[in-house]
């Protein structure tokens, strides 16, 4: 990455204790300085918590609380990570709408009033069964059938609206399933690709909730964090799109991931007990996205292949689980 640009107003990360925030906050702090990044979450943890950093309480569905927070800290950029993931959202669609859309609307309104930039994570979930599933184009049919997807498409459109109508510098990525070892995801359809590592290390056995040949896009978290930072630092004049760019690193099935893990843990066994809800969601999403627009416009390139990701993930998660076990 190029040298970091000078910052005058700090960055706010919402939903900072989640899967992405747990790694984005330390990455932003090491790039821009500790005092330039404020972590916030609706959850309150007594100490630094598993993420290793303290975070301030902030409920983004309350616009006056958010407005006050942004004024008080003179926030200049908001990475808005608050969201219910696909399977949880499907179980509680009304809550998903009010959390995912309510908080995004508030963030954009406050960003408009306080001249903040906004990062919005869209997803492969913004596509649906009528979208071409292979090499899914940047601009294509987006008719998702999940409430999660509805909030992601509506979110993309709302961000674009605020960009064009009010000049809010809102940018986003359509992220694939994210694989990481710091904080687990919760309630997503792509979670199998994280759970499998915990179970492989601990029990050498995993019962997968998706069918063996369910192909989906995935990315290792360090690549995803770099993509978010690079997009937010990109020259705006080069961005043909704002919300949101397709990005991917690998297109894999549970069977392929298990085979790669078996190269390191030969007695690892995977079984399949398909959850019809998550299987139907996965089958409505792309098998692989075309991310050439991101490559052309702001130089996106993933670094981790499937085999590099598996090797790194197993080594780091083994280490993490060992130190968690010894500190119990
Ligand atoms: N990882 C998300 C989910 O499975 C998709 O963006 O819900």
Short mmCIF file of C-alpha atoms and ligand atoms in Angstrom, two decimals:
data_model
loop_
_atom_site.label_atom_id
_atom_site.label_comp_id
_atom_site.label_asym_id
_atom_site.label_seq_id
_atom_site.Cartn_x
_atom_site.Cartn_y
_atom_site.Cartn_z
CA UNK A 1 0.00 0.00 0.00
CA UNK A 2 1.12 3.57 -0.64
CA UNK A 3 1.98 5.88 2.28
CA UNK A 4 -1.13 6.87 4.26
CA UNK A 5 -2.64 10.26 3.43
CA UNK A 6 -2.65 12.89 6.20
CA UNK A 7 -5.86 12.87 8.24
CA UNK A 8 -7.38 15.83 10.01
CA UNK A 9 -10.56 14.27 11.48
CA UNK A 10 -10.77 10.85 13.09
CA UNK A 11 -12.40 7.68 11.76
CA UNK A 12 -15.40 6.09 13.47
CA UNK A 13 -15.92 2.32 13.11
CA UNK A 14 -19.46 1.17 13.98
CA UNK A 15 -20.11 -2.48 14.85
CA UNK A 16 -16.43 -2.62 15.77
CA UNK A 17 -16.67 -5.79 17.87
CA UNK A 18 -17.93 -7.88 14.94
CA UNK A 19 -15.98 -10.11 12.56
CA UNK A 20 -14.72 -7.29 10.32
CA UNK A 21 -14.37 -4.55 12.94
CA UNK A 22 -12.16 -6.70 15.17
CA UNK A 23 -9.50 -6.63 12.47
CA UNK A 24 -10.30 -3.34 10.75
CA UNK A 25 -9.81 -1.24 13.90
CA UNK A 26 -6.23 -2.45 14.58
CA UNK A 27 -5.38 -2.10 10.87
CA UNK A 28 -6.68 1.49 10.72
CA UNK A 29 -4.88 2.33 13.98
CA UNK A 30 -1.57 1.04 12.73
CA UNK A 31 -2.01 3.02 9.51
CA UNK A 32 -3.31 6.37 10.83
CA UNK A 33 -2.45 6.32 14.56
CA UNK A 34 -4.38 5.19 17.65
CA UNK A 35 -5.99 8.55 18.33
CA UNK A 36 -7.35 8.68 14.76
CA UNK A 37 -9.67 5.66 15.11
CA UNK A 38 -12.69 5.38 17.43
CA UNK A 39 -14.21 1.92 17.87
CA UNK A 40 -17.91 1.72 18.73
CA UNK A 41 -20.48 -1.01 19.17
CA UNK A 42 -23.93 -1.44 20.64
CA UNK A 43 -22.50 -4.25 22.78
CA UNK A 44 -20.67 -3.22 25.92
CA UNK A 45 -17.65 -5.22 27.01
CA UNK A 46 -16.25 -4.61 30.47
CA UNK A 47 -12.59 -4.61 29.46
CA UNK A 48 -10.84 -4.66 26.12
CA UNK A 49 -12.66 -7.94 25.31
CA UNK A 50 -11.48 -10.60 22.86
CA UNK A 51 -10.62 -8.00 20.24
CA UNK A 52 -7.91 -6.46 22.43
CA UNK A 53 -9.23 -2.89 22.16
CA UNK A 54 -11.84 -0.98 24.18
CA UNK A 55 -14.88 0.29 22.34
CA UNK A 56 -17.42 3.01 23.08
CA UNK A 57 -21.13 2.30 23.35
CA UNK A 58 -23.04 3.60 20.32
CA UNK A 59 -26.48 2.61 19.04
CA UNK A 60 -26.60 3.78 15.41
CA UNK A 61 -30.36 3.23 15.19
CA UNK A 62 -30.67 6.28 17.49
CA UNK A 63 -29.90 9.27 15.26
CA UNK A 64 -29.51 11.79 18.07
CA UNK A 65 -26.98 9.55 19.83
CA UNK A 66 -25.08 9.11 16.58
CA UNK A 67 -25.22 12.81 15.73
CA UNK A 68 -23.96 13.76 19.18
CA UNK A 69 -21.15 11.18 18.97
CA UNK A 70 -19.96 12.40 15.57
CA UNK A 71 -20.00 16.06 16.70
CA UNK A 72 -18.28 15.31 20.00
CA UNK A 73 -15.42 13.43 18.35
CA UNK A 74 -15.35 15.57 15.19
CA UNK A 75 -15.55 12.38 13.09
CA UNK A 76 -14.50 12.71 9.43
CA UNK A 77 -14.99 9.14 8.11
CA UNK A 78 -17.41 6.40 9.14
CA UNK A 79 -16.81 2.71 8.41
CA UNK A 80 -20.36 1.52 9.03
CA UNK A 81 -20.17 -2.20 9.82
CA UNK A 82 -23.40 -2.61 11.80
CA UNK A 83 -25.61 -5.33 10.24
CA UNK A 84 -27.44 -8.57 10.87
CA UNK A 85 -26.06 -11.29 8.55
CA UNK A 86 -28.19 -13.32 6.16
CA UNK A 87 -29.42 -16.26 8.24
CA UNK A 88 -30.12 -14.20 11.38
CA UNK A 89 -31.84 -11.59 9.24
CA UNK A 90 -34.06 -14.27 7.68
CA UNK A 91 -35.11 -15.39 11.15
CA UNK A 92 -35.92 -11.79 12.21
CA UNK A 93 -36.72 -9.82 9.04
CA UNK A 94 -38.33 -6.86 10.81
CA UNK A 95 -35.33 -6.42 13.12
CA UNK A 96 -32.98 -6.81 10.13
CA UNK A 97 -34.72 -4.01 8.26
CA UNK A 98 -34.68 -1.63 11.20
CA UNK A 99 -31.04 -2.38 12.16
CA UNK A 100 -29.52 -2.63 8.67
CA UNK A 101 -31.49 0.15 6.99
CA UNK A 102 -32.27 2.32 10.00
CA UNK A 103 -28.64 2.58 11.03
CA UNK A 104 -27.44 3.21 7.46
CA UNK A 105 -29.99 5.97 6.91
CA UNK A 106 -28.87 7.62 10.17
CA UNK A 107 -25.20 7.31 9.23
CA UNK A 108 -25.81 8.90 5.81
CA UNK A 109 -27.92 11.72 7.28
CA UNK A 110 -25.26 12.51 9.90
CA UNK A 111 -22.57 12.23 7.21
CA UNK A 112 -24.47 14.73 5.08
CA UNK A 113 -24.79 17.21 7.95
CA UNK A 114 -21.20 16.80 9.20
CA UNK A 115 -19.47 16.27 5.82
CA UNK A 116 -18.19 12.76 6.66
CA UNK A 117 -17.06 10.08 4.19
CA UNK A 118 -18.82 6.72 4.52
CA UNK A 119 -17.74 3.13 3.86
CA UNK A 120 -20.65 0.68 3.39
CA UNK A 121 -20.06 -3.08 3.15
CA UNK A 122 -22.41 -4.57 0.59
CA UNK A 123 -22.26 -8.27 -0.19
CA UNK A 124 -22.69 -11.17 -2.59
CA UNK A 125 -26.10 -11.20 -0.86
CA UNK A 126 -27.08 -8.15 -2.95
CA UNK A 127 -27.60 -10.58 -5.86
CA UNK A 128 -30.42 -13.07 -6.34
CA UNK A 129 -31.59 -16.11 -8.32
CA UNK A 130 -32.07 -14.15 -11.56
CA UNK A 131 -28.49 -12.78 -11.46
CA UNK A 132 -25.95 -14.56 -13.71
CA UNK A 133 -24.16 -16.82 -11.20
CA UNK A 134 -20.80 -17.24 -12.93
CA UNK A 135 -18.48 -14.26 -13.45
CA UNK A 136 -21.31 -12.11 -12.07
CA UNK A 137 -20.84 -8.71 -13.74
CA UNK A 138 -20.36 -5.43 -11.88
CA UNK A 139 -23.61 -4.11 -13.34
CA UNK A 140 -26.30 -6.77 -13.57
CA UNK A 141 -29.69 -7.91 -12.29
CA UNK A 142 -30.06 -7.44 -8.52
CA UNK A 143 -33.31 -9.00 -7.31
CA UNK A 144 -32.31 -10.72 -4.02
CA UNK A 145 -34.88 -12.93 -2.29
CA UNK A 146 -33.53 -12.52 1.27
CA UNK A 147 -34.24 -9.57 3.58
CA UNK A 148 -30.45 -9.29 4.04
CA UNK A 149 -30.06 -8.87 0.28
CA UNK A 150 -32.94 -6.39 0.14
CA UNK A 151 -31.16 -4.24 2.75
CA UNK A 152 -27.88 -4.53 0.85
CA UNK A 153 -29.34 -3.44 -2.52
CA UNK A 154 -31.37 -0.69 -0.85
CA UNK A 155 -28.20 0.31 1.03
CA UNK A 156 -26.17 0.50 -2.20
CA UNK A 157 -28.86 2.68 -3.76
CA UNK A 158 -29.20 4.93 -0.72
CA UNK A 159 -25.42 5.46 -0.58
CA UNK A 160 -25.39 6.32 -4.29
CA UNK A 161 -28.31 8.70 -3.76
CA UNK A 162 -26.51 10.53 -0.95
CA UNK A 163 -23.37 10.70 -3.10
CA UNK A 164 -25.13 12.20 -6.13
CA UNK A 165 -27.79 14.29 -4.40
CA UNK A 166 -25.80 15.64 -1.45
CA UNK A 167 -22.15 15.05 -2.39
CA UNK A 168 -21.53 12.58 0.48
CA UNK A 169 -18.33 10.65 -0.29
CA UNK A 170 -19.93 7.20 0.15
CA UNK A 171 -18.11 4.12 -1.19
CA UNK A 172 -18.71 0.40 -0.87
CA UNK A 173 -17.65 -3.15 -1.68
CA UNK A 174 -19.69 -6.24 -2.48
CA UNK A 175 -17.79 -8.54 -0.16
CA UNK A 176 -17.79 -12.33 -0.50
CA UNK A 177 -17.75 -14.69 2.51
CA UNK A 178 -14.95 -13.59 4.84
CA UNK A 179 -12.62 -16.10 6.51
CA UNK A 180 -10.90 -14.95 9.69
CA UNK A 181 -9.56 -16.12 13.04
CA UNK A 182 -9.92 -13.12 15.41
CA UNK A 183 -13.68 -12.85 15.90
CA UNK A 184 -16.20 -15.34 14.53
CA UNK A 185 -18.99 -14.21 12.18
CA UNK A 186 -22.52 -14.77 13.45
CA UNK A 187 -25.57 -15.90 11.56
CA UNK A 188 -24.18 -15.82 8.01
CA UNK A 189 -24.55 -18.33 5.19
CA UNK A 190 -20.81 -18.32 4.47
CA UNK A 191 -19.95 -18.98 8.17
CA UNK A 192 -19.19 -22.64 7.39
CA UNK A 193 -15.89 -21.52 5.91
CA UNK A 194 -14.85 -20.18 9.34
CA UNK A 195 -16.51 -22.82 11.57
CA UNK A 196 -14.74 -25.59 9.66
CA UNK A 197 -11.33 -24.38 10.90
CA UNK A 198 -12.35 -24.28 14.59
CA UNK A 199 -13.80 -27.78 14.36
CA UNK A 200 -10.91 -29.17 12.30
CA UNK A 201 -8.34 -27.98 14.85
CA UNK A 202 -10.33 -28.98 17.94
CA UNK A 203 -12.11 -32.19 16.85
CA UNK A 204 -10.82 -33.14 13.36
CA UNK A 205 -14.46 -33.38 12.40
CA UNK A 206 -16.98 -30.92 10.98
CA UNK A 207 -20.67 -31.19 10.14
CA UNK A 208 -21.29 -28.74 7.30
CA UNK A 209 -24.66 -27.03 6.85
CA UNK A 210 -24.14 -26.47 3.10
CA UNK A 211 -23.94 -29.23 0.47
CA UNK A 212 -20.46 -30.40 -0.60
CA UNK A 213 -20.59 -28.76 -4.03
CA UNK A 214 -22.04 -25.35 -3.04
CA UNK A 215 -19.70 -22.92 -4.76
CA UNK A 216 -19.40 -19.38 -3.33
CA UNK A 217 -16.89 -16.55 -3.41
CA UNK A 218 -14.62 -16.20 -0.36
CA UNK A 219 -11.80 -13.97 0.82
CA UNK A 220 -9.26 -14.06 3.65
CA UNK A 221 -9.74 -11.16 6.08
CA UNK A 222 -6.36 -9.45 5.49
CA UNK A 223 -7.30 -9.02 1.82
CA UNK A 224 -10.75 -7.67 2.76
CA UNK A 225 -9.29 -5.13 5.22
CA UNK A 226 -6.80 -3.95 2.61
CA UNK A 227 -9.60 -3.65 0.01
CA UNK A 228 -11.65 -1.41 2.32
CA UNK A 229 -8.73 0.87 3.11
CA UNK A 230 -7.54 1.04 -0.52
CA UNK A 231 -11.03 1.88 -1.76
CA UNK A 232 -11.43 4.67 0.81
CA UNK A 233 -8.01 6.09 -0.14
CA UNK A 234 -8.60 5.79 -3.92
CA UNK A 235 -8.67 8.89 -6.09
CA UNK A 236 -12.41 9.68 -6.41
CA UNK A 237 -11.88 10.79 -10.01
CA UNK A 238 -11.03 7.18 -10.93
CA UNK A 239 -14.15 5.61 -9.42
CA UNK A 240 -16.69 4.75 -12.10
CA UNK A 241 -18.83 3.16 -9.40
CA UNK A 242 -19.32 3.93 -5.76
CA UNK A 243 -21.78 1.48 -4.26
CA UNK A 244 -20.59 -1.04 -4.58
CA UNK A 245 -17.57 -2.70 -6.25
CA UNK A 246 -17.47 -6.49 -6.73
CA UNK A 247 -14.35 -7.91 -5.05
CA UNK A 248 -13.33 -11.53 -4.65
CA UNK A 249 -10.32 -13.73 -4.04
CA UNK A 250 -11.42 -17.37 -4.51
CA UNK A 251 -14.49 -19.30 -5.58
CA UNK A 252 -14.69 -22.53 -3.55
CA UNK A 253 -16.94 -25.36 -2.32
CA UNK A 254 -17.03 -26.98 1.15
CA UNK A 255 -15.50 -30.13 -0.39
CA UNK A 256 -12.58 -28.18 -1.88
CA UNK A 257 -11.95 -26.35 1.39
CA UNK A 258 -12.04 -29.64 3.32
CA UNK A 259 -9.57 -31.21 0.86
CA UNK A 260 -7.16 -28.31 1.38
CA UNK A 261 -7.46 -28.60 5.18
CA UNK A 262 -6.81 -32.34 4.88
CA UNK A 263 -3.38 -31.58 3.39
CA UNK A 264 -2.46 -30.26 6.87
CA UNK A 265 -4.74 -32.44 9.05
CA UNK A 266 -4.91 -35.79 7.18
CA UNK A 267 -7.48 -37.38 9.50
CA UNK A 268 -9.93 -34.47 9.18
CA UNK A 269 -13.45 -35.66 8.34
CA UNK A 270 -16.30 -33.56 6.93
CA UNK A 271 -19.94 -34.62 6.98
CA UNK A 272 -22.89 -32.85 5.45
CA UNK A 273 -26.20 -32.12 7.16
CA UNK A 274 -27.77 -29.51 4.91
CA UNK A 275 -29.74 -26.66 6.48
CA UNK A 276 -32.45 -25.95 3.86
CA UNK A 277 -32.70 -22.24 4.76
CA UNK A 278 -29.00 -21.50 4.34
CA UNK A 279 -28.69 -23.84 1.34
CA UNK A 280 -31.49 -21.93 -0.44
CA UNK A 281 -29.78 -18.63 0.37
CA UNK A 282 -26.42 -19.88 -0.95
CA UNK A 283 -28.06 -21.14 -4.16
CA UNK A 284 -29.48 -17.67 -4.80
CA UNK A 285 -25.99 -16.07 -4.67
CA UNK A 286 -23.20 -15.89 -7.29
CA UNK A 287 -20.77 -18.79 -7.65
CA UNK A 288 -18.06 -16.30 -8.66
CA UNK A 289 -18.00 -12.55 -9.17
CA UNK A 290 -16.23 -10.57 -11.87
CA UNK A 291 -14.16 -7.99 -9.99
CA UNK A 292 -12.45 -6.45 -13.03
CA UNK A 293 -13.97 -2.99 -12.40
CA UNK A 294 -12.28 -2.84 -8.97
CA UNK A 295 -9.01 -4.06 -10.54
CA UNK A 296 -9.15 -1.40 -13.26
CA UNK A 297 -10.41 1.57 -11.24
CA UNK A 298 -8.39 1.35 -8.04
CA UNK A 299 -5.90 -1.45 -8.55
CA UNK A 300 -7.60 -4.18 -6.48
CA UNK A 301 -5.66 -7.49 -6.31
CA UNK A 302 -6.22 -10.26 -3.76
CA UNK A 303 -3.02 -11.69 -2.23
CA UNK A 304 -4.20 -14.93 -0.63
CA UNK A 305 -5.00 -18.02 -2.69
CA UNK A 306 -6.97 -20.92 -1.18
CA UNK A 307 -3.82 -22.83 -0.17
CA UNK A 308 -2.09 -19.75 1.32
CA UNK A 309 -5.22 -18.81 3.24
CA UNK A 310 -5.67 -22.33 4.66
CA UNK A 311 -2.03 -22.56 5.75
CA UNK A 312 -2.08 -19.16 7.47
CA UNK A 313 -5.53 -19.65 8.99
CA UNK A 314 -4.63 -23.04 10.52
CA UNK A 315 -1.35 -21.74 11.98
CA UNK A 316 -2.86 -18.59 13.49
CA UNK A 317 -6.06 -20.12 14.77
CA UNK A 318 -4.16 -23.02 16.37
CA UNK A 319 -2.02 -20.45 18.18
CA UNK A 320 -5.05 -18.44 19.25
CA UNK A 321 -6.97 -21.45 20.54
CA UNK A 322 -3.90 -22.63 22.45
CA UNK A 323 -3.50 -19.33 24.26
CA UNK A 324 -7.27 -19.16 24.93
CA UNK A 325 -7.12 -22.67 26.45
CA UNK A 326 -4.11 -21.86 28.65
CA UNK A 327 -5.66 -18.63 29.92
CA UNK A 328 -8.91 -20.40 31.00
N1 LIG B 1 -21.15 -13.44 4.84
C1 LIG B 1 -22.47 -12.93 4.65
C2 LIG B 1 -23.50 -13.90 5.04
O1 LIG B 1 -23.26 -15.07 4.87
C3 LIG B 1 -22.69 -12.53 3.24
O2 LIG B 1 -22.31 -11.23 3.06
O3 LIG B 1 -24.54 -13.52 5.44
#
